[in-house]
CSV table of C-alpha atoms in Angstrom, one decimal:
chain,number,residue,atom,x,y,z
A,590,MET,CA,84.5,-33.3,-58.8
A,591,ASN,CA,82.7,-36.3,-60.2
A,592,GLY,CA,79.0,-36.3,-61.0
A,593,ILE,CA,78.7,-32.7,-62.0
A,594,GLU,CA,77.7,-32.0,-65.6
A,595,TRP,CA,79.0,-28.6,-66.8
A,596,ARG,CA,77.4,-26.3,-69.4
A,597,TYR,CA,78.8,-22.9,-70.5
A,598,LEU,CA,76.1,-20.9,-72.1
A,599,ALA,CA,75.5,-17.4,-73.4
A,600,PHE,CA,72.5,-15.6,-71.8
A,601,ASP,CA,70.4,-16.0,-74.9
A,602,ALA,CA,71.1,-19.8,-74.9
A,603,LEU,CA,69.7,-20.3,-71.4
A,604,THR,CA,66.3,-22.0,-71.3
A,605,ALA,CA,63.6,-20.5,-69.1
A,606,PRO,CA,64.0,-23.4,-66.6
A,607,GLN,CA,67.8,-22.9,-66.5
A,608,LEU,CA,67.5,-19.2,-65.9
A,609,TYR,CA,64.9,-19.8,-63.2
A,610,ALA,CA,67.3,-22.3,-61.5
A,611,VAL,CA,70.2,-19.8,-61.7
A,612,LEU,CA,68.2,-17.0,-60.2
A,613,GLN,CA,66.7,-19.3,-57.5
A,614,LEU,CA,70.2,-20.6,-56.5
A,615,ARG,CA,71.7,-17.1,-56.4
A,616,SER,CA,68.8,-15.8,-54.3
A,617,GLU,CA,68.9,-18.8,-52.0
A,618,VAL,CA,72.5,-18.2,-51.1
A,619,PHE,CA,73.3,-14.5,-51.6
A,620,VAL,CA,70.0,-13.1,-50.3
A,621,VAL,CA,68.5,-15.7,-47.9
A,622,GLU,CA,71.5,-17.6,-46.5
A,623,GLN,CA,73.7,-14.6,-46.3
A,624,ALA,CA,70.8,-12.4,-45.1
A,625,CYS,CA,71.8,-9.7,-47.6
A,626,ILE,CA,69.2,-7.5,-49.3
A,627,PHE,CA,70.7,-6.5,-52.7
A,628,GLN,CA,69.8,-6.2,-56.4
A,629,ASP,CA,71.1,-9.5,-57.7
A,630,MET,CA,69.6,-8.9,-61.2
A,631,ASP,CA,72.0,-6.1,-62.0
A,632,GLY,CA,71.6,-5.9,-65.8
A,633,ALA,CA,74.9,-7.7,-66.4
A,634,ASP,CA,73.6,-11.2,-67.0
A,635,ALA,CA,73.0,-10.6,-70.7
A,636,GLN,CA,76.7,-9.7,-71.2
A,637,ALA,CA,78.0,-12.8,-69.3
A,638,MET,CA,78.7,-16.3,-70.1
A,639,HIS,CA,77.0,-18.6,-67.6
A,640,LEU,CA,78.7,-21.7,-66.1
A,641,LEU,CA,76.1,-24.1,-64.8
A,642,GLY,CA,77.0,-27.3,-62.9
A,643,SER,CA,74.2,-29.8,-62.4
A,644,GLN,CA,73.8,-33.1,-60.6
A,645,GLN,CA,70.9,-35.4,-61.5
A,646,GLY,CA,69.2,-32.5,-63.4
A,647,ALA,CA,69.4,-30.0,-60.5
A,648,LEU,CA,71.6,-26.9,-60.5
A,649,VAL,CA,74.2,-27.2,-57.8
A,650,ALA,CA,77.0,-24.8,-58.9
A,651,TYR,CA,77.1,-21.6,-60.9
A,652,ALA,CA,79.4,-18.8,-61.9
A,653,ARG,CA,79.0,-15.8,-64.2
A,654,CYS,CA,82.0,-15.2,-66.5
A,655,PHE,CA,82.9,-11.9,-68.3
A,656,ALA,CA,85.3,-11.1,-71.1
A,657,ALA,CA,87.8,-8.3,-70.4
A,658,GLY,CA,86.3,-4.8,-70.5
A,659,ILE,CA,82.8,-5.7,-69.2
A,660,LYS,CA,82.9,-5.7,-65.4
A,661,PHE,CA,86.6,-5.0,-65.1
A,662,ALA,CA,89.4,-4.2,-67.5
A,663,GLU,CA,90.4,-7.8,-67.1
A,664,ALA,CA,88.3,-10.9,-67.7
A,665,SER,CA,86.3,-11.7,-64.5
A,666,ILE,CA,84.3,-14.3,-62.7
A,667,GLY,CA,81.4,-13.4,-60.3
A,668,ARG,CA,78.3,-14.8,-58.6
A,669,ILE,CA,80.3,-17.9,-57.7
A,670,VAL,CA,78.0,-20.1,-55.8
A,671,THR,CA,77.4,-23.7,-54.8
A,672,ARG,CA,74.4,-25.2,-53.1
A,673,SER,CA,74.9,-25.5,-49.4
A,674,SER,CA,74.5,-29.3,-49.4
A,675,LEU,CA,77.7,-29.6,-51.6
A,676,ARG,CA,80.0,-27.3,-49.5
A,677,GLY,CA,83.1,-29.2,-48.3
A,678,SER,CA,82.8,-31.7,-51.2
A,679,GLY,CA,85.2,-30.0,-53.5
A,680,ALA,CA,82.4,-28.7,-55.8
A,681,GLY,CA,83.4,-25.1,-55.2
A,682,HIS,CA,87.0,-25.8,-56.2
A,683,ALA,CA,85.8,-27.7,-59.3
A,684,LEU,CA,83.5,-24.7,-60.1
A,685,VAL,CA,86.3,-22.1,-59.9
A,686,GLU,CA,88.7,-24.3,-61.9
A,687,LYS,CA,86.1,-24.8,-64.6
A,688,ALA,CA,85.4,-21.0,-64.7
A,689,ILE,CA,89.1,-20.3,-65.0
A,690,ASP,CA,89.4,-22.8,-67.9
A,691,CYS,CA,86.4,-21.3,-69.6
A,692,LEU,CA,88.0,-17.8,-69.6
A,693,SER,CA,91.5,-18.9,-70.3
A,694,PRO,CA,92.6,-20.3,-73.6
A,695,PRO,CA,95.9,-22.1,-72.9
A,696,SER,CA,98.1,-19.5,-74.5
A,697,ALA,CA,96.1,-16.3,-73.7
A,698,GLY,CA,98.1,-15.2,-70.7
A,699,GLN,CA,95.3,-13.0,-69.5
A,700,VAL,CA,94.5,-11.8,-66.0
A,701,ILE,CA,91.3,-12.7,-64.3
A,702,ARG,CA,89.9,-10.4,-61.6
A,703,ILE,CA,87.3,-11.2,-59.0
A,704,GLY,CA,85.5,-9.2,-56.3
A,705,ALA,CA,85.6,-11.9,-53.5
A,706,GLN,CA,84.1,-12.0,-50.1
A,707,ALA,CA,87.0,-11.2,-47.8
A,708,ARG,CA,86.4,-14.3,-45.7
A,709,LEU,CA,87.0,-16.5,-48.8
A,710,GLU,CA,90.5,-15.0,-49.6
A,711,GLY,CA,92.2,-18.3,-48.6
A,712,PHE,CA,89.9,-20.3,-50.8
A,713,TYR,CA,90.6,-18.2,-53.9
A,714,ARG,CA,94.4,-18.1,-53.1
A,715,GLN,CA,94.3,-21.9,-53.6
A,716,HIS,CA,93.4,-21.1,-57.3
A,717,GLY,CA,96.2,-18.7,-57.9
A,718,PHE,CA,94.3,-15.4,-57.0
A,719,VAL,CA,96.2,-12.8,-55.0
A,720,LYS,CA,94.8,-9.8,-53.1
A,721,ASP,CA,94.9,-6.6,-55.2
A,722,GLY,CA,93.5,-3.8,-53.1
A,723,PRO,CA,92.0,-2.9,-49.7
A,724,VAL,CA,89.0,-4.5,-48.1
A,725,TYR,CA,85.8,-2.7,-49.1
A,726,LEU,CA,82.1,-3.1,-48.2
A,727,GLU,CA,79.7,-4.3,-50.8
A,728,ASP,CA,76.1,-4.7,-49.7
A,729,GLY,CA,77.3,-4.8,-46.1
A,730,ILE,CA,79.8,-7.6,-46.7
A,731,ALA,CA,83.6,-7.2,-46.6
A,732,HIS,CA,85.1,-7.9,-50.1
A,733,ILE,CA,88.5,-7.7,-51.7
A,734,GLU,CA,89.5,-7.5,-55.3
A,735,MET,CA,91.8,-10.4,-56.3
A,736,GLN,CA,93.5,-11.2,-59.6
A,737,ARG,CA,95.1,-14.2,-61.2
A,738,SER,CA,97.5,-14.3,-64.0
A,739,VAL,CA,97.0,-17.2,-66.4
């Protein structure tokens, strides 16, 4: 996806404006757009690496990446989100590929696990993720665990 500038930062490296933009985008999509009341700030941000995608200085894409053993036994990606104005542009695919690259040194061969919204199973399948378990409800939304071998 052209025009997106990517940064991959530890929590402590995020500036106050970057953190504010991250929390604002996550709230805009996961709470307001999806009409889901949940505790987004779950205490895990400090343990994550944060992938920020910006266009013209504005945050448009974001994912939270974890090393193995933090959220799951495997490395994992979560809070995958793009601004609604970019949906259908390929920005979501670029975000997922970049997150996979950030977690996957070429010779690592590690597994990446996600807890995906069930309606997005086909999207994640395009990136090599396969369903790994039954559908479950999280905050009133159907989810599935998926994994990808690198």
